[in-house]
Backbone as JSON, one array per atom type, in Angstrom:
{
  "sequence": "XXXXXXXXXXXXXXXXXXXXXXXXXXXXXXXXXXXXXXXXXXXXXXXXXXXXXXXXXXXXXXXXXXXXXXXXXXXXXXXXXXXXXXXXXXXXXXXXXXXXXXXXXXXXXXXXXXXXXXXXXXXXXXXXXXXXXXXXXXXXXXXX",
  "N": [[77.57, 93.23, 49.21], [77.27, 93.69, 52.61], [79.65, 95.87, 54.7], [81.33, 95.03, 57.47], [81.7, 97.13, 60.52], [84.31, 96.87, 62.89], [85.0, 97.35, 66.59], [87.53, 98.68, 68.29], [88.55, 99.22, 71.08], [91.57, 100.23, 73.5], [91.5, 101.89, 76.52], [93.81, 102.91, 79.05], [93.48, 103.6, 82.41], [95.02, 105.76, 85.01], [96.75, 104.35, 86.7], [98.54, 104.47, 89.13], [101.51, 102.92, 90.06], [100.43, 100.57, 89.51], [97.62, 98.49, 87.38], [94.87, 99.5, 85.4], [92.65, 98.52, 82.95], [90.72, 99.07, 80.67], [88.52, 98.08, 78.23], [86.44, 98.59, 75.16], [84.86, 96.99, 72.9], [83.28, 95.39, 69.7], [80.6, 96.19, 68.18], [79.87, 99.5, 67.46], [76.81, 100.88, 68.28], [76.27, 98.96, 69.89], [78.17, 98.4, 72.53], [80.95, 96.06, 73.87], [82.28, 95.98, 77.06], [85.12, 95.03, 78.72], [87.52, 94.79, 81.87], [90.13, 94.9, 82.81], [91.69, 94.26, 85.53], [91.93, 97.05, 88.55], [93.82, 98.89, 89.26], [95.6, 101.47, 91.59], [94.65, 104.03, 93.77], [93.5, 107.17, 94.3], [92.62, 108.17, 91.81], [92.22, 105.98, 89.8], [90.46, 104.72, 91.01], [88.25, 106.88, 91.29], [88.04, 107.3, 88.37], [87.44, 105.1, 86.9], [84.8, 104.55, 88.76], [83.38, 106.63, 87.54], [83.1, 105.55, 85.05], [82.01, 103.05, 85.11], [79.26, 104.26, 85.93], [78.1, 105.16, 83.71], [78.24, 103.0, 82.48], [76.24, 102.13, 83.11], [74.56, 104.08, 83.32], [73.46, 103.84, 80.68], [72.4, 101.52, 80.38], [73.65, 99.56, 79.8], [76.36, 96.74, 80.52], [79.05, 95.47, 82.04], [80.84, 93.02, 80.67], [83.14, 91.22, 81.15], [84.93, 90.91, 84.19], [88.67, 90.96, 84.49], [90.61, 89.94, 86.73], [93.76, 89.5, 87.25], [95.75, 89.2, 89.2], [95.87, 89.29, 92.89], [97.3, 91.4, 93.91], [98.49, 94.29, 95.52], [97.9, 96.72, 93.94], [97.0, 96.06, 91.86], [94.09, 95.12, 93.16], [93.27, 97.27, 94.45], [91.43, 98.84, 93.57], [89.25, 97.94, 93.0], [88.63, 97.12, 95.32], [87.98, 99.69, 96.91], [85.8, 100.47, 95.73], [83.55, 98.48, 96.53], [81.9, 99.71, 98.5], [80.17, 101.57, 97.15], [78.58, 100.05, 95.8], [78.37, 99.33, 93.09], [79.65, 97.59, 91.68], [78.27, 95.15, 90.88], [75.51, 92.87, 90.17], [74.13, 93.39, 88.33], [75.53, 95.36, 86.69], [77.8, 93.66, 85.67], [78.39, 90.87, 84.42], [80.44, 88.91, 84.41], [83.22, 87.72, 86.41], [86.42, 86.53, 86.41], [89.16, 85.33, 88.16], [91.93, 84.81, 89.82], [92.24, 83.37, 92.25], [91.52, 81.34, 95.0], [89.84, 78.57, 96.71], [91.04, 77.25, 98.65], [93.33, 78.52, 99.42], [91.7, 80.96, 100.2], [91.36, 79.79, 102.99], [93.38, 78.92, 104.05], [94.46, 81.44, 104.53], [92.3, 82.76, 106.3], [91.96, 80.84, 108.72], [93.56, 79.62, 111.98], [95.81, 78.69, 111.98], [99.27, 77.6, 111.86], [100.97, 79.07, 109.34], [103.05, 78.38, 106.46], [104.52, 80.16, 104.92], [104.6, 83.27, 104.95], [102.24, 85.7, 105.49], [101.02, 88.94, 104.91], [98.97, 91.2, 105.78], [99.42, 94.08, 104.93], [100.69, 93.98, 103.17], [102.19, 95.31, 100.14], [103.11, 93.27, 98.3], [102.19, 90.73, 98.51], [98.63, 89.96, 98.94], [97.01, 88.41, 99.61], [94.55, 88.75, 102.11], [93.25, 90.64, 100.91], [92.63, 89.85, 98.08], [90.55, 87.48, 99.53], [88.47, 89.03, 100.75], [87.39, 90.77, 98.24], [86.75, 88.65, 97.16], [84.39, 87.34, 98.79], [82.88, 89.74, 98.76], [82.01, 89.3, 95.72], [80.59, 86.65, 95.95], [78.55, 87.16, 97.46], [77.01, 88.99, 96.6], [76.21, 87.51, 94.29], [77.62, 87.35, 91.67], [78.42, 86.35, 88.65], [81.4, 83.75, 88.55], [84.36, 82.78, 87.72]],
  "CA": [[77.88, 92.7, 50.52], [77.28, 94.68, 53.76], [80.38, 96.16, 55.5], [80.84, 95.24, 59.09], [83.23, 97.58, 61.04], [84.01, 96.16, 64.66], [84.97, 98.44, 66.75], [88.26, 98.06, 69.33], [89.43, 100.62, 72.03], [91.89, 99.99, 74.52], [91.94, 102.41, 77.63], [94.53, 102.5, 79.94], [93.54, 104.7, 83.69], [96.02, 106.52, 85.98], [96.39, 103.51, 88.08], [100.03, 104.72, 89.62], [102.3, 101.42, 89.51], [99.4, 99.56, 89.36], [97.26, 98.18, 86.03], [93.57, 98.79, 84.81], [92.78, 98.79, 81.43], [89.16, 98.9, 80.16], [88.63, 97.35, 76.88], [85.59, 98.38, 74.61], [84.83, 96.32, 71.65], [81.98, 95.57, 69.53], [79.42, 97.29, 67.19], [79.43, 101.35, 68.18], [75.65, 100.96, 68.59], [75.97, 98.11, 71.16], [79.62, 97.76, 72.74], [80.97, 95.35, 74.88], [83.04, 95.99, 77.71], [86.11, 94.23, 79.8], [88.18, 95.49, 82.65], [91.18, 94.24, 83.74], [92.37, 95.08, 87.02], [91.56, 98.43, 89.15], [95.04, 99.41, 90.12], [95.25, 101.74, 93.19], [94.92, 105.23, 93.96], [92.21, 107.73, 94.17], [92.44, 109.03, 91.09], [92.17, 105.39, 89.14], [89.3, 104.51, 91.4], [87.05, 107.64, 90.67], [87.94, 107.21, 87.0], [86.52, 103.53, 87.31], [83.46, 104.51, 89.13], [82.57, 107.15, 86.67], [83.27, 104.9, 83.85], [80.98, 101.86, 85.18], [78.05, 104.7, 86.0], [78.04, 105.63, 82.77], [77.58, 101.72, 81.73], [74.61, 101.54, 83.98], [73.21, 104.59, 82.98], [73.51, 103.94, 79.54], [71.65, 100.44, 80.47], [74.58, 98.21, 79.59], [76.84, 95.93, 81.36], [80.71, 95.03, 81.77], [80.74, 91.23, 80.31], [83.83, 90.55, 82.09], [86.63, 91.64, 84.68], [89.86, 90.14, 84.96], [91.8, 90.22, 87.81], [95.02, 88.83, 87.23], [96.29, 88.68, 90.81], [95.28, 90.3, 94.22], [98.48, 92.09, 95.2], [97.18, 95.73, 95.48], [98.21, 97.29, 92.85], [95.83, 95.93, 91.18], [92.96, 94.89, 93.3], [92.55, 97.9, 95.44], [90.05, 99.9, 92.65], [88.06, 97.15, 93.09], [87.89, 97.01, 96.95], [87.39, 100.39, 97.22], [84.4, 100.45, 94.93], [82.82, 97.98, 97.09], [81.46, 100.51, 99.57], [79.36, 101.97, 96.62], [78.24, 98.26, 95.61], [78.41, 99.49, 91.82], [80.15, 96.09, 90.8], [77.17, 94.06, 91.33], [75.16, 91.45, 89.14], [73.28, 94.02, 87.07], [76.49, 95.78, 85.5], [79.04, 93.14, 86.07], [78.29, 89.5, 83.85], [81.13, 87.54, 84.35], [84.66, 88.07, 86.9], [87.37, 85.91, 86.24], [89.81, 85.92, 89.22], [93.07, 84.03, 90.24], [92.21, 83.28, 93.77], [91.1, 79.89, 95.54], [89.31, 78.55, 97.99], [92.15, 76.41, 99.36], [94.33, 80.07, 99.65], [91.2, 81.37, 101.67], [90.92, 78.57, 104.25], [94.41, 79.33, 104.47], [94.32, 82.89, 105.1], [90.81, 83.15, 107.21], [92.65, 79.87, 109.71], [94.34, 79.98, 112.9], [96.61, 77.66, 111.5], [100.52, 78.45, 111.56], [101.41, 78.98, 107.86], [104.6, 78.15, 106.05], [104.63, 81.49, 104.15], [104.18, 84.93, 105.47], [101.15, 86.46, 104.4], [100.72, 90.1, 105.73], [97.64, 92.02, 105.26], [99.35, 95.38, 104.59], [102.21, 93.98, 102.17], [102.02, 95.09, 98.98], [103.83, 91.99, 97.87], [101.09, 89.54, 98.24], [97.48, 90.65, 98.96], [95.87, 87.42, 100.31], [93.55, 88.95, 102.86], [92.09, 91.11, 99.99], [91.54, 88.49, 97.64], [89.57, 87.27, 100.05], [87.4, 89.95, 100.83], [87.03, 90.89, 97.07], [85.91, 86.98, 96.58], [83.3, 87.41, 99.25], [81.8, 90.49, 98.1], [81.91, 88.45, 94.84], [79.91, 85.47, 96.17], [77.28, 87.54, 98.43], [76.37, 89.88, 95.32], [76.31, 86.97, 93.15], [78.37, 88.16, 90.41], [79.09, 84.61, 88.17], [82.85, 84.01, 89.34], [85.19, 81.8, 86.96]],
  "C": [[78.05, 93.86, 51.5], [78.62, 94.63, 54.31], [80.56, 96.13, 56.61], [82.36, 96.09, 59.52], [82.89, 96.94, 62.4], [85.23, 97.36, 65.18], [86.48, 97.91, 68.0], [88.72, 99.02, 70.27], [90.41, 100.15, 73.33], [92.33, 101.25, 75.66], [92.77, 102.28, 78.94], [94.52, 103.8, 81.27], [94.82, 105.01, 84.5], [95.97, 105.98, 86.85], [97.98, 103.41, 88.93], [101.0, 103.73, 89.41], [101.56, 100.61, 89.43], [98.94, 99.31, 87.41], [95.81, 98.52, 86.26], [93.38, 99.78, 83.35], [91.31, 98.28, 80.94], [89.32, 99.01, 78.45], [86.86, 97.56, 76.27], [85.53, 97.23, 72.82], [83.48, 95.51, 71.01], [81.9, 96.2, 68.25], [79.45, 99.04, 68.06], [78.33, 100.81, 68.42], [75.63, 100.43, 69.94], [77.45, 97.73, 71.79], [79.56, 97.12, 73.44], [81.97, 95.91, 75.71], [83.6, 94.95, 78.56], [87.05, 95.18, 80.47], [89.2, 94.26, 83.31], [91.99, 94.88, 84.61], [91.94, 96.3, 87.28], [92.75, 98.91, 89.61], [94.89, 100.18, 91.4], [95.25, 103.32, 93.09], [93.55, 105.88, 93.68], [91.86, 107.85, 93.05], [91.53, 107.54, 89.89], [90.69, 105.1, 89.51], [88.09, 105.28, 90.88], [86.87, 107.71, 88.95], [86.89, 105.79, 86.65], [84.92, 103.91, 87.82], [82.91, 105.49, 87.84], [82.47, 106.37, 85.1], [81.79, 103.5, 84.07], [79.34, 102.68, 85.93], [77.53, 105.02, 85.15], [77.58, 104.17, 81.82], [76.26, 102.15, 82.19], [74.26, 102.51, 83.51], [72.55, 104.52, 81.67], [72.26, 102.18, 79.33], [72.16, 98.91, 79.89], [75.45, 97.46, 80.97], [78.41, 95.79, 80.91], [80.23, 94.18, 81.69], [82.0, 90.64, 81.11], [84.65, 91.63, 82.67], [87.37, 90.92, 85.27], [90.47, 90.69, 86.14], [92.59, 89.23, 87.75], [95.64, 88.21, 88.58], [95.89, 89.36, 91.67], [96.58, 90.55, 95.0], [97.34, 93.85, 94.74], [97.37, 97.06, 94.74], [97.55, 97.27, 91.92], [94.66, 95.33, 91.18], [92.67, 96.29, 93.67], [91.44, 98.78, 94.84], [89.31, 99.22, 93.21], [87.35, 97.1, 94.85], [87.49, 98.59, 97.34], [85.95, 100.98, 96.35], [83.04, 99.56, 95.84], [82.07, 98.86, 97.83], [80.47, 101.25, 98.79], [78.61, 100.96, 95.83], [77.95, 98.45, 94.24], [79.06, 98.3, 90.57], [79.07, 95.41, 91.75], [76.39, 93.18, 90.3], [74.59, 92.19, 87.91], [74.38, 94.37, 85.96], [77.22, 95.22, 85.36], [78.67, 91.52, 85.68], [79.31, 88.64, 84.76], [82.54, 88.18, 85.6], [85.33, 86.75, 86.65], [88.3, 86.34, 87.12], [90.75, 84.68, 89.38], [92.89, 83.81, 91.67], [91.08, 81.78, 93.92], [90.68, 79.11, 96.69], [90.07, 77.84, 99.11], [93.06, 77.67, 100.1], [92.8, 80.4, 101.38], [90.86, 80.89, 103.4], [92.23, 78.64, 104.91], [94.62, 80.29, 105.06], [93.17, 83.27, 106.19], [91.46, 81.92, 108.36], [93.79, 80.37, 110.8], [95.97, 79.54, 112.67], [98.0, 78.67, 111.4], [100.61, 78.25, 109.82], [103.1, 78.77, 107.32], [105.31, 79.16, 105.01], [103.93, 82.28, 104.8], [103.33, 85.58, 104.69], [101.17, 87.58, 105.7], [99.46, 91.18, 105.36], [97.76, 93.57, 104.22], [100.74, 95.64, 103.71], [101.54, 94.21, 101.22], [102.42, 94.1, 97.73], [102.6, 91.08, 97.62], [99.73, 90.28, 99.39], [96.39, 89.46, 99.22], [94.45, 87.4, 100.83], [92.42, 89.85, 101.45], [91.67, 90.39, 98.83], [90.4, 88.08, 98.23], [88.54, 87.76, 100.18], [86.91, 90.36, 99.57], [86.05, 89.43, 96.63], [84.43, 87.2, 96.9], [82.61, 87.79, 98.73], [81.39, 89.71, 96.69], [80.6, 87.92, 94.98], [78.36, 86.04, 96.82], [76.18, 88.45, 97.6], [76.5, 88.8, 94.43], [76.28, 87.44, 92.08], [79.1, 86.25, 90.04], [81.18, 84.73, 88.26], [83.52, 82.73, 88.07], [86.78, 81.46, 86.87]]
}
């Protein structure tokens, strides 16, 4: 009987009080990757980009990335990656995201609200949900 080893790694980046944690797992030959969350700060970000250039050059793909919540701690990797459009449909299968289209109709509206949303709280991170969604939807990247 053939031996299968499977393979598990969990990486955790220099994402300051923030979270991201890239997850290989798999066959060595062919791994899979997941990313959850981009926390914040330069340092987590450029770790992130060189990590998902290194998929692509290698001619693989992240299968998923979680984002737990959009305060900014642990979206902002992700929004500042946008500007190099490196999360896009080729390296990037699946996102899974806590955010809703009811929230954005909320947040994008003139409408008075009954909770304080602030753009530049680190408490709640509404407006960048949003903008993370978009880019989402306009790079069709499958969203779940």
């Amino acid at each position: 009987m053939k031996e299968v080893v499977i393979m598990l790694k969990i990486q955790m980046l220099h994402a300051n009080q923030g979270d991201c944690i890239i997850i290989t797992y798999g066959d060595k030959s062919k791994p899979h990757y997941m990313i959850i969350d981009s926390g914040i700060g330069k340092t987590c970000t450029r770790e992130l980009k060189l990590f998902l250039e290194r998929v692509q050059e290698n001619g693989q793909a992240v299968d998923l990335i979680i984002l737990t919540h959009y305060d900014a701690d642990h979206i902002q990797g992700f929004l500042s990656l946008m500007k190099y459009k490196i999360i896009n449909s080729n390296i990037v299968k699946n996102v899974w995201m806590n955010y809703g289209n009811e929230l954005s109709k909320a947040v994008s509206s003139n409408s008075i609200m009954h909770f304080n949303v602030s753009e530049v709280s680190c408490n709640t991170s509404a407006k960048q949900g949003r903008d993370f969604y978009k880019y989402l939807c306009e790079n069709k990247i499958a969203l779940k």
